[in-house]
PDB file of C-alpha atoms and ligand atoms in Angstrom:
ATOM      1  CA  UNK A   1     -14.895  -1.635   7.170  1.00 96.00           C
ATOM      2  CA  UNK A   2     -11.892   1.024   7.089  1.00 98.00           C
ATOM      3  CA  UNK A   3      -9.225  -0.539   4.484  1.00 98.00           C
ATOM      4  CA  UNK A   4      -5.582   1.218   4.035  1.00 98.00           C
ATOM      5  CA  UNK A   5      -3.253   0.656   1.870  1.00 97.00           C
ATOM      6  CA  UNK A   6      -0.188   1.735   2.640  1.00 95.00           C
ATOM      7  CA  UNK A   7       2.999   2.120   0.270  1.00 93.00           C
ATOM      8  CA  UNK A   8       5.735   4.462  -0.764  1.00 91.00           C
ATOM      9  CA  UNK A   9       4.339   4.620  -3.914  1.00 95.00           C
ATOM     10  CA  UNK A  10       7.428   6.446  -5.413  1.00 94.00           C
ATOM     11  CA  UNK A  11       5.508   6.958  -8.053  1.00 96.00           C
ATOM     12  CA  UNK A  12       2.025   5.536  -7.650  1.00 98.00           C
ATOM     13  CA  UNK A  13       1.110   3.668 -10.616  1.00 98.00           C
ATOM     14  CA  UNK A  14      -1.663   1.504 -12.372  1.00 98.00           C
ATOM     15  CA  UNK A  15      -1.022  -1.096 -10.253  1.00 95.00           C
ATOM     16  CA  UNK A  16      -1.427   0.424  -7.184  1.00 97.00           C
ATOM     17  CA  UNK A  17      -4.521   1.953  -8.417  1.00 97.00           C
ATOM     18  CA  UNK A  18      -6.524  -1.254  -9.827  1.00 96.00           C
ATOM     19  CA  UNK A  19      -5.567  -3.002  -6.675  1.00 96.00           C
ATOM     20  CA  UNK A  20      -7.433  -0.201  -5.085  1.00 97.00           C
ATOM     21  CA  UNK A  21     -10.420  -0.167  -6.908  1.00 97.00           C
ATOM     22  CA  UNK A  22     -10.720  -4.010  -6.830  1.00 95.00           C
ATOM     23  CA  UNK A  23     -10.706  -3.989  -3.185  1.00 96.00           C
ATOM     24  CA  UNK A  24     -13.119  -1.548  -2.610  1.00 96.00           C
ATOM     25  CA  UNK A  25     -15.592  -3.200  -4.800  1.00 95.00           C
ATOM     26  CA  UNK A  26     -14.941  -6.829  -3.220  1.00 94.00           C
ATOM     27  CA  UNK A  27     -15.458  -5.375  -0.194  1.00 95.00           C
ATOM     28  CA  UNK A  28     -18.110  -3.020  -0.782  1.00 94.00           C
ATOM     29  CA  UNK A  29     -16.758  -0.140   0.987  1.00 96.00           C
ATOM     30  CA  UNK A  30     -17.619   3.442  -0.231  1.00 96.00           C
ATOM     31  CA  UNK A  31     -13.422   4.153   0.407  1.00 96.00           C
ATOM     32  CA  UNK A  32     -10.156   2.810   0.083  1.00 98.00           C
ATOM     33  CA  UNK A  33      -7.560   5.086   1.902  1.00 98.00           C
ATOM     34  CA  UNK A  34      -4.054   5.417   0.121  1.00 98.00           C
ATOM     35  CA  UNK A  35      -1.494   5.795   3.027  1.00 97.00           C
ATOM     36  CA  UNK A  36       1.838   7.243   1.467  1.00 95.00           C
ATOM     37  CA  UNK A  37       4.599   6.059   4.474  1.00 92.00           C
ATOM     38  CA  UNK A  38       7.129   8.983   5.261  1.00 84.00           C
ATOM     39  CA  UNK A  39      10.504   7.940   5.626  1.00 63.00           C
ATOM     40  CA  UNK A  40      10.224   3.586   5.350  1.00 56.00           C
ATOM     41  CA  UNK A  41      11.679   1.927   7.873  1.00 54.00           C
ATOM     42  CA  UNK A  42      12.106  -1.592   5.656  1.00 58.00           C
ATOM     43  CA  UNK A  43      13.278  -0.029   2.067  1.00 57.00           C
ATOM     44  CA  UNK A  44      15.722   2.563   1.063  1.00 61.00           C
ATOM     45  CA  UNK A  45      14.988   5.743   1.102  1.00 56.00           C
ATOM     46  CA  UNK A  46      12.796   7.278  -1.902  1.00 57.00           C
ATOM     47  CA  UNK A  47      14.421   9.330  -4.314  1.00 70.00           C
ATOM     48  CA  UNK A  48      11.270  12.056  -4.267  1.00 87.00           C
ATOM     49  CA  UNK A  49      10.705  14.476  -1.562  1.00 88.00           C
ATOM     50  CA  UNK A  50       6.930  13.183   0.252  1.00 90.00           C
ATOM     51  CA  UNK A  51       5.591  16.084  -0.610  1.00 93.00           C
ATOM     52  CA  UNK A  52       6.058  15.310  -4.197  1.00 95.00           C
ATOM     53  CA  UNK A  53       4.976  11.830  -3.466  1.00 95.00           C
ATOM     54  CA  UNK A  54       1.778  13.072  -2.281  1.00 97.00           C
ATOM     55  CA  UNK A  55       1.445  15.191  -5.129  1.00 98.00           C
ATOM     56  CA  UNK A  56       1.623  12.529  -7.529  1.00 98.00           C
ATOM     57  CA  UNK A  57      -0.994  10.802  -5.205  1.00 98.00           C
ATOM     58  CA  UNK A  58      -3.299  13.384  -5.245  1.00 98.00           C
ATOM     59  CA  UNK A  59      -3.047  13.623  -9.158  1.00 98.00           C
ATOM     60  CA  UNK A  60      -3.908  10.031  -9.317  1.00 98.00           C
ATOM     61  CA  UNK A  61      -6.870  10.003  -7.813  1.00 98.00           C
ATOM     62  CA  UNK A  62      -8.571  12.855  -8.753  1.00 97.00           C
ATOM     63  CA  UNK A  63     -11.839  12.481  -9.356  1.00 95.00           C
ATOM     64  CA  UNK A  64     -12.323   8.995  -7.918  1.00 96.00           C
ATOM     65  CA  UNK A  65     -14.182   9.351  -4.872  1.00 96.00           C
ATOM     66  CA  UNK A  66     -13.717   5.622  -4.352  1.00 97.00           C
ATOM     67  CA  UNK A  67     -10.109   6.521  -3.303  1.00 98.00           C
ATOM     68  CA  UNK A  68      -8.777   8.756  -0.526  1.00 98.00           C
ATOM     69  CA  UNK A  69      -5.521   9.623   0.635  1.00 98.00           C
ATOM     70  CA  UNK A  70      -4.508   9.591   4.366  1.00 97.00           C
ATOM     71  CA  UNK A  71      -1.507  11.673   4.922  1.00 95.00           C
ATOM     72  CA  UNK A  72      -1.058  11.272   8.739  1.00 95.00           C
ATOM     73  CA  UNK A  73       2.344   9.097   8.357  1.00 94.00           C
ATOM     74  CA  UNK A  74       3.673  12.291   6.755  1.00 92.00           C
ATOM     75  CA  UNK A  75       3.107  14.538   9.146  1.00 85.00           C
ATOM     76  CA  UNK A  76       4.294  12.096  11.961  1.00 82.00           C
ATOM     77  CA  UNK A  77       7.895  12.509  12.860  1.00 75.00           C
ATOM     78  CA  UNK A  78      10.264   9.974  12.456  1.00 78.00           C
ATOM     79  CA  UNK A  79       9.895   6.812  10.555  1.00 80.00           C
ATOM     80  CA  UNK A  80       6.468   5.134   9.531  1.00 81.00           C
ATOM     81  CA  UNK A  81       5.332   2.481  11.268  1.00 91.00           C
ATOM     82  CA  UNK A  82       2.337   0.598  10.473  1.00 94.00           C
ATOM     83  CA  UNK A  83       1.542  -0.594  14.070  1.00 96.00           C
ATOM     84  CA  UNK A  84       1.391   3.489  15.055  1.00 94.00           C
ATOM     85  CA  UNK A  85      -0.840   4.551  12.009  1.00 96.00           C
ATOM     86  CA  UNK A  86      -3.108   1.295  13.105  1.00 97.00           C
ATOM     87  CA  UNK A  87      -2.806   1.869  16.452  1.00 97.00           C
ATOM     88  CA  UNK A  88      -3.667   5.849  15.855  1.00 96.00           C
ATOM     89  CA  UNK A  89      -6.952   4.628  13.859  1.00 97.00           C
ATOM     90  CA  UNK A  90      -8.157   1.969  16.083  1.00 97.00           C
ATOM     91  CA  UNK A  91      -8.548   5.123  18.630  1.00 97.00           C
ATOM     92  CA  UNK A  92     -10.064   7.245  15.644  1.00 97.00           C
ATOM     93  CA  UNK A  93     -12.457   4.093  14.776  1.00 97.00           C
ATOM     94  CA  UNK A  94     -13.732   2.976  17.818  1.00 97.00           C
ATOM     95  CA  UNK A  95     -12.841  -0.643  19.356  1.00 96.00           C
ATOM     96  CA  UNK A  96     -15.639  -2.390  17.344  1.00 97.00           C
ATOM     97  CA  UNK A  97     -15.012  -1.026  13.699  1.00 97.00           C
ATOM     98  CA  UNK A  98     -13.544  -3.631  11.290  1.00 98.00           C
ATOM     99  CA  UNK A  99      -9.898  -2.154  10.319  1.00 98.00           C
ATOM    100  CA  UNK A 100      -7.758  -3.962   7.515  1.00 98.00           C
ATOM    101  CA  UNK A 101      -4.601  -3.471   6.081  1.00 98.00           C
ATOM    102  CA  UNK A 102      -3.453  -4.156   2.799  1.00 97.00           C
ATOM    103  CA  UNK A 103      -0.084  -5.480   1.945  1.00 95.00           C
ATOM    104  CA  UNK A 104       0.757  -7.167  -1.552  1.00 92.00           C
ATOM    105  CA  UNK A 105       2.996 -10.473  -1.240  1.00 91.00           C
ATOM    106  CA  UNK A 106       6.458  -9.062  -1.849  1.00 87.00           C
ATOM    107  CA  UNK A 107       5.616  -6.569   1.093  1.00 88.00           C
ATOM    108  CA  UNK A 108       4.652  -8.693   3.645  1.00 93.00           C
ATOM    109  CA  UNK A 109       7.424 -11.632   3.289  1.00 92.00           C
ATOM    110  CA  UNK A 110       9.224  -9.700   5.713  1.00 91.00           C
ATOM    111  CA  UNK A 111       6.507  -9.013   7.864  1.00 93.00           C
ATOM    112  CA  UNK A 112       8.383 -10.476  11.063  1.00 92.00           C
ATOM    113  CA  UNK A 113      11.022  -7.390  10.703  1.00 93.00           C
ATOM    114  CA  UNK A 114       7.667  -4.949  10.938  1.00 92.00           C
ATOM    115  CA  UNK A 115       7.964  -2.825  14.070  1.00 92.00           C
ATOM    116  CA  UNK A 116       5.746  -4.438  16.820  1.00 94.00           C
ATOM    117  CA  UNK A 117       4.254  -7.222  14.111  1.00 94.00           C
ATOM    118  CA  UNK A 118       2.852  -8.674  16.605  1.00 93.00           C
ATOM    119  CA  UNK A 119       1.036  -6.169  17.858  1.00 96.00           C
ATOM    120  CA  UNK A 120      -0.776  -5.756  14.389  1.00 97.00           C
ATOM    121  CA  UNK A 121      -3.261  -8.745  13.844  1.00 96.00           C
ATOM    122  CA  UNK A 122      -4.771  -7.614  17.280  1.00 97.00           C
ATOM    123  CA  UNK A 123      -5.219  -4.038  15.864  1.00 98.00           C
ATOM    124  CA  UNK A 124      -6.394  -4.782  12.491  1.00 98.00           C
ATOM    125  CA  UNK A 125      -7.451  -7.869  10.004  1.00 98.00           C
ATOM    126  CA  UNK A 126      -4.440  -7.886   7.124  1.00 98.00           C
ATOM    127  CA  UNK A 127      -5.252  -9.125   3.170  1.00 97.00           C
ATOM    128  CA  UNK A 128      -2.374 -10.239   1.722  1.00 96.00           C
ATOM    129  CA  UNK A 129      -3.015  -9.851  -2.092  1.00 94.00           C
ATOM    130  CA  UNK A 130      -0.806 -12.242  -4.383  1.00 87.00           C
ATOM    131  CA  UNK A 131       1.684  -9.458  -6.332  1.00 82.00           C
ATOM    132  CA  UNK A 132       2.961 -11.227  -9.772  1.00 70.00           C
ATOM    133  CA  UNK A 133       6.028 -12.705  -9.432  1.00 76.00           C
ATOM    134  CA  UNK A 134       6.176 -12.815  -5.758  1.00 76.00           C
ATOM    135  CA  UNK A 135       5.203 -16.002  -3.490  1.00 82.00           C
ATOM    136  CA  UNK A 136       5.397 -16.584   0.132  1.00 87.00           C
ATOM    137  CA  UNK A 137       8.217 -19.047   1.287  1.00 88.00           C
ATOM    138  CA  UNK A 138       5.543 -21.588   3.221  1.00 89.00           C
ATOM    139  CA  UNK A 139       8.109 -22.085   6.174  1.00 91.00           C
ATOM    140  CA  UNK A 140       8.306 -18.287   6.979  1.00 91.00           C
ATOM    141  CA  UNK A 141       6.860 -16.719  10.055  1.00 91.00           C
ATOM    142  CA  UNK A 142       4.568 -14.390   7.944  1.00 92.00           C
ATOM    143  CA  UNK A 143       3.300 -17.360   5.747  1.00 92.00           C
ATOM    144  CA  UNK A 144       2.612 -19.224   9.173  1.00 93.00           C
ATOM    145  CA  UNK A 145       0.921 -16.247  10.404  1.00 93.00           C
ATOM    146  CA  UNK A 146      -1.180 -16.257   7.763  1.00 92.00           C
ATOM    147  CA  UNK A 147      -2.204 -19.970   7.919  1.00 93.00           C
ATOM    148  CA  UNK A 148      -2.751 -19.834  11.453  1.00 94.00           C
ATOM    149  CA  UNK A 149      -5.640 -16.887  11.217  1.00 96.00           C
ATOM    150  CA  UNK A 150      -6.836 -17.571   8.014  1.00 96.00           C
ATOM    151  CA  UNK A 151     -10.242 -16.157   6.685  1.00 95.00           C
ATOM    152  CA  UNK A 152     -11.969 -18.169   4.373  1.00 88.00           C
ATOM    153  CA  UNK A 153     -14.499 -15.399   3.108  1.00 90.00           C
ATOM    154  CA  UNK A 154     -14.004 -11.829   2.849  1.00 91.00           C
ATOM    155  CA  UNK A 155     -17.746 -11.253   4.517  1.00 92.00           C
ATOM    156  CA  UNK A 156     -15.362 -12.953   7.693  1.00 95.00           C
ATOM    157  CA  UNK A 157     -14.124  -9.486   7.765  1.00 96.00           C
ATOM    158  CA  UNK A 158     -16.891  -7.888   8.383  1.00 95.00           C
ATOM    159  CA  UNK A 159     -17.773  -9.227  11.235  1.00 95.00           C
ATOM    160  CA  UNK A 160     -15.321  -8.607  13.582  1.00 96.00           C
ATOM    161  CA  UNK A 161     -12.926  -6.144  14.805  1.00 98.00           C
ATOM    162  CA  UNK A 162      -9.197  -7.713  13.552  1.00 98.00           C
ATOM    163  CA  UNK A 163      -7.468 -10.086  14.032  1.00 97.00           C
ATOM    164  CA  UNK A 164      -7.972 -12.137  10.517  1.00 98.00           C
ATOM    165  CA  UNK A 165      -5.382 -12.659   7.409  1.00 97.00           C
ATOM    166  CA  UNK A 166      -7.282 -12.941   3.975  1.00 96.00           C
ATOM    167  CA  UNK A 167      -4.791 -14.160   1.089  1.00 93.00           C
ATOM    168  CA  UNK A 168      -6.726 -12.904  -1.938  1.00 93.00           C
ATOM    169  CA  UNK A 169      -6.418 -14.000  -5.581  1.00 89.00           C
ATOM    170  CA  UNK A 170      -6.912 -10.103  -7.731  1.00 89.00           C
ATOM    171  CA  UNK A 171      -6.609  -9.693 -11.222  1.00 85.00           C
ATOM    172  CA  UNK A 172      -3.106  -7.641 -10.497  1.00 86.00           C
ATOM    173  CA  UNK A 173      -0.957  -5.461 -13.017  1.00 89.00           C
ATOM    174  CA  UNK A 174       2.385  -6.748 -13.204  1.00 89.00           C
ATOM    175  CA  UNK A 175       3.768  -3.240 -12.677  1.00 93.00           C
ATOM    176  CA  UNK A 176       6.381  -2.044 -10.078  1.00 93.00           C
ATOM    177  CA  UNK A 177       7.316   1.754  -9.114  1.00 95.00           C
ATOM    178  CA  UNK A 178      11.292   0.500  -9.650  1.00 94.00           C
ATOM    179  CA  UNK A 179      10.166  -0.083 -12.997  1.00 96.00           C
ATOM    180  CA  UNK A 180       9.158   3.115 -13.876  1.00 97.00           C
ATOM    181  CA  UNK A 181      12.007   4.305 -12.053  1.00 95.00           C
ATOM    182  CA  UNK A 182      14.278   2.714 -13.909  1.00 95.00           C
ATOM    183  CA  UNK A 183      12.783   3.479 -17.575  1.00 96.00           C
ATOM    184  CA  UNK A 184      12.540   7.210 -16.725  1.00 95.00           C
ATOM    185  CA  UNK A 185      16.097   6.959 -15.802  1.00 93.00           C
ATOM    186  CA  UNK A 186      17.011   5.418 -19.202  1.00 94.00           C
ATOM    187  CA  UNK A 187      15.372   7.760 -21.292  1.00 94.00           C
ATOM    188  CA  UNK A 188      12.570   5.717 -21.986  1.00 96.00           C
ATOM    189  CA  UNK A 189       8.662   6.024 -21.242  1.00 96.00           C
ATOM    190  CA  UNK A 190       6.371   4.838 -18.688  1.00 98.00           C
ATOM    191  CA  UNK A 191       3.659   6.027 -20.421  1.00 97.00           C
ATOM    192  CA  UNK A 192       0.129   4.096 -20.226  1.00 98.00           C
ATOM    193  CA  UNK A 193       1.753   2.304 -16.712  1.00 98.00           C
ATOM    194  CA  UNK A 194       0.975   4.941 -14.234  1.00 98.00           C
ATOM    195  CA  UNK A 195      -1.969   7.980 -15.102  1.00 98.00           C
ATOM    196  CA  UNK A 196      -1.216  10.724 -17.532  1.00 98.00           C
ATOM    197  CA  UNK A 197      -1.934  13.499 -14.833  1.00 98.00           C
ATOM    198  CA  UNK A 198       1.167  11.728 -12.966  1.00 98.00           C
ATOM    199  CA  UNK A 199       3.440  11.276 -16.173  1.00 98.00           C
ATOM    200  CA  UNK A 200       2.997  14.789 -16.739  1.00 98.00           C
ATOM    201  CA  UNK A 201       4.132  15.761 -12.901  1.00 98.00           C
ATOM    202  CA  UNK A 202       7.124  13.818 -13.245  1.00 97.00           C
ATOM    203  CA  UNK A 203       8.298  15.073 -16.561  1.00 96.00           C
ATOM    204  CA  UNK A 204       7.533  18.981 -15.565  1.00 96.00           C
ATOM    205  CA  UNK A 205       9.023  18.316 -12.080  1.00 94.00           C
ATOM    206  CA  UNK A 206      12.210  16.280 -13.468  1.00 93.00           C
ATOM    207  CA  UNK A 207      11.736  13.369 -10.901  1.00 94.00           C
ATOM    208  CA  UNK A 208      13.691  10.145 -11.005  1.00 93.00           C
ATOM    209  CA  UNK A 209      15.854  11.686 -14.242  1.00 90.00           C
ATOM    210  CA  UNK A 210      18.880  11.471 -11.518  1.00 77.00           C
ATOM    211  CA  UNK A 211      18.868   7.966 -10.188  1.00 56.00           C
ATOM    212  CA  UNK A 212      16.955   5.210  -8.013  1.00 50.00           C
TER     213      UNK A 212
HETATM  214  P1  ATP B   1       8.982  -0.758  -5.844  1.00 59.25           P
HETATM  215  O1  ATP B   1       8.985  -1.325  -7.229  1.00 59.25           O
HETATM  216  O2  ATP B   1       9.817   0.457  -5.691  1.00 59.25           O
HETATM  217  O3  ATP B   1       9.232  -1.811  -4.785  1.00 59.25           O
HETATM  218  P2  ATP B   1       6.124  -0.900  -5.695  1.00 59.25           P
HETATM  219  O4  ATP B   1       5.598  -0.738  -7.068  1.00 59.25           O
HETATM  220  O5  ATP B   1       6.219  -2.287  -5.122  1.00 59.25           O
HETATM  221  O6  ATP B   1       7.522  -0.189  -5.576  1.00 59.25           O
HETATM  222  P3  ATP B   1       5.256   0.212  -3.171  1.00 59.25           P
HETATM  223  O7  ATP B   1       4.881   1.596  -2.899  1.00 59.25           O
HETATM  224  O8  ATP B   1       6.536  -0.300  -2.614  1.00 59.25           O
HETATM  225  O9  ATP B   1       5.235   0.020  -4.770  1.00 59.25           O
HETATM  226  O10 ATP B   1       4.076  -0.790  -2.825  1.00 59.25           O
HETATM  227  C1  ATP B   1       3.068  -0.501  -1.944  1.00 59.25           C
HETATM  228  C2  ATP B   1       2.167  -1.696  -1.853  1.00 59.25           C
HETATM  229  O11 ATP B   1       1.577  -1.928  -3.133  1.00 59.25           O
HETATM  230  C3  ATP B   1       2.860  -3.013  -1.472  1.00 59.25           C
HETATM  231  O12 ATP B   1       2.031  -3.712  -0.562  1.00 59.25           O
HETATM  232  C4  ATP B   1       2.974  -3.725  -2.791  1.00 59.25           C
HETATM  233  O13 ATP B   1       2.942  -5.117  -2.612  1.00 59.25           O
HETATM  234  C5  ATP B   1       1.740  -3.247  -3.532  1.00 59.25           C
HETATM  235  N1  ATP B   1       1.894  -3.221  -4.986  1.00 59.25           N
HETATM  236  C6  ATP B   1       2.842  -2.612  -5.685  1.00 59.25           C
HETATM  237  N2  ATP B   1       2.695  -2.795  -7.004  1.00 59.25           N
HETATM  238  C7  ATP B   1       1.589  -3.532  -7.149  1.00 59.25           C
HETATM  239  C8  ATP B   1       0.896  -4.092  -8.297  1.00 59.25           C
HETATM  240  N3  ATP B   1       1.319  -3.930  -9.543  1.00 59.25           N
HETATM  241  N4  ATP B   1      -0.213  -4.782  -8.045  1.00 59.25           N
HETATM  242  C9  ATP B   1      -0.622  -4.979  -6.786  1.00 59.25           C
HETATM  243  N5  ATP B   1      -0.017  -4.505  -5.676  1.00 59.25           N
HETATM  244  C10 ATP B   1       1.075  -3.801  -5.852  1.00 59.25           C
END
């Protein structure tokens, strides 16, 4: 199975990461592909250029062959959209290849504002993991969505194309890029929450010292 896991990840962090690695061992897959999302459609804009974004990506993960970036939404014009990058993979995989997409609680709340949305459970299967502090509101459209294609069993996954949701219980990091925004803006460190490699990057390049 092909899993992405899409983000801004302005800056990546420990959470990000661990979330990663957990998911490529539940699933057994040799890869998890990091997909940093150009200019997002459903947040503000980052305060980091994407190439330093990808940067602090590429820092991140080096040496962890577990973990691969996919860059393609950065070199697309225009805004990200998930439905396109799925859309552009489903062609790259092959109509047959299991395809899932990652998205953490707080992300996909809003996941009837996506571009297309409901174009997506036909292109790929979607795990919603449960981010700390966020829950789904049971009478929204995403938490319906979720109900109403439910997988039971990650193996479910495997055996088909898309077109499942997985709601998955992880061992997860309560640690947010605002966070580490926000102490870096206040003078303080972020240290231990997001790789040294990175840490270093951000302190040589002078990201986020200017504001959100
Ligand atoms: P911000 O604090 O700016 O909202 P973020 O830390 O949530 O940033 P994003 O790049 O917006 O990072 O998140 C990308 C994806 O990673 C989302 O699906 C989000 O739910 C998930 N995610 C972010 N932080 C964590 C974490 N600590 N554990 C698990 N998943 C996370």
């Amino acid at each position: 199975m092909h899993i992405i896991f899409g983000g801004t990840f302005d800056p990546i962090h420990h959470g990000h990461l661990r979330l990663a690695v957990e998911l490529r061992e539940r699933f057994g897959v040799a890869s998890v592909a990091l997909v940093p999302a150009h200019i997002p459609p459903h947040r503000d804009q980052p305060g980091t250029t994407s190439a330093e974004r990808l940067r602090l990506l590429e820092l991140a993960i080096e040496g962890e062959p577990g973990l691969v970036i996919d860059d393609r939404e950065l070199s697309r014009e225009g805004a990200s959209y998930s439905a396109d990058t799925l859309r552009q993979l489903r062609q790259e995989l092959g109509a047959q290849a299991p395809l899932a997409m990652v998205v953490g609680t707080d992300a996909f709340a809003a996941f009837d504002q996506w571009y297309e949305w409901q174009a997506i459970p036909s292109l790929a299967h979607i795990i919603v993991v449960n981010r700390p502090g966020s829950q789904l509101d049971p009478s929204s459209q995403a938490a319906r969505l979720l109900a109403s294609r439910a997988a039971e069993a990650p193996s479910q996954l495997l055996s088909r194309p898309a077109g499942l949701c997985l709601a998955l219980d992880l061992p997860l990091l309560a640690i947010s890029a605002s966070g580490i925004r926000e102490r870096i803006q206040a003078g303080r460190s972020p240290r231990y929450l997001l790789p040294d490699a990175v840490w270093r990057e951000i302190r040589g390049k002078e990201l986020y010292v200017g504001g959100p």
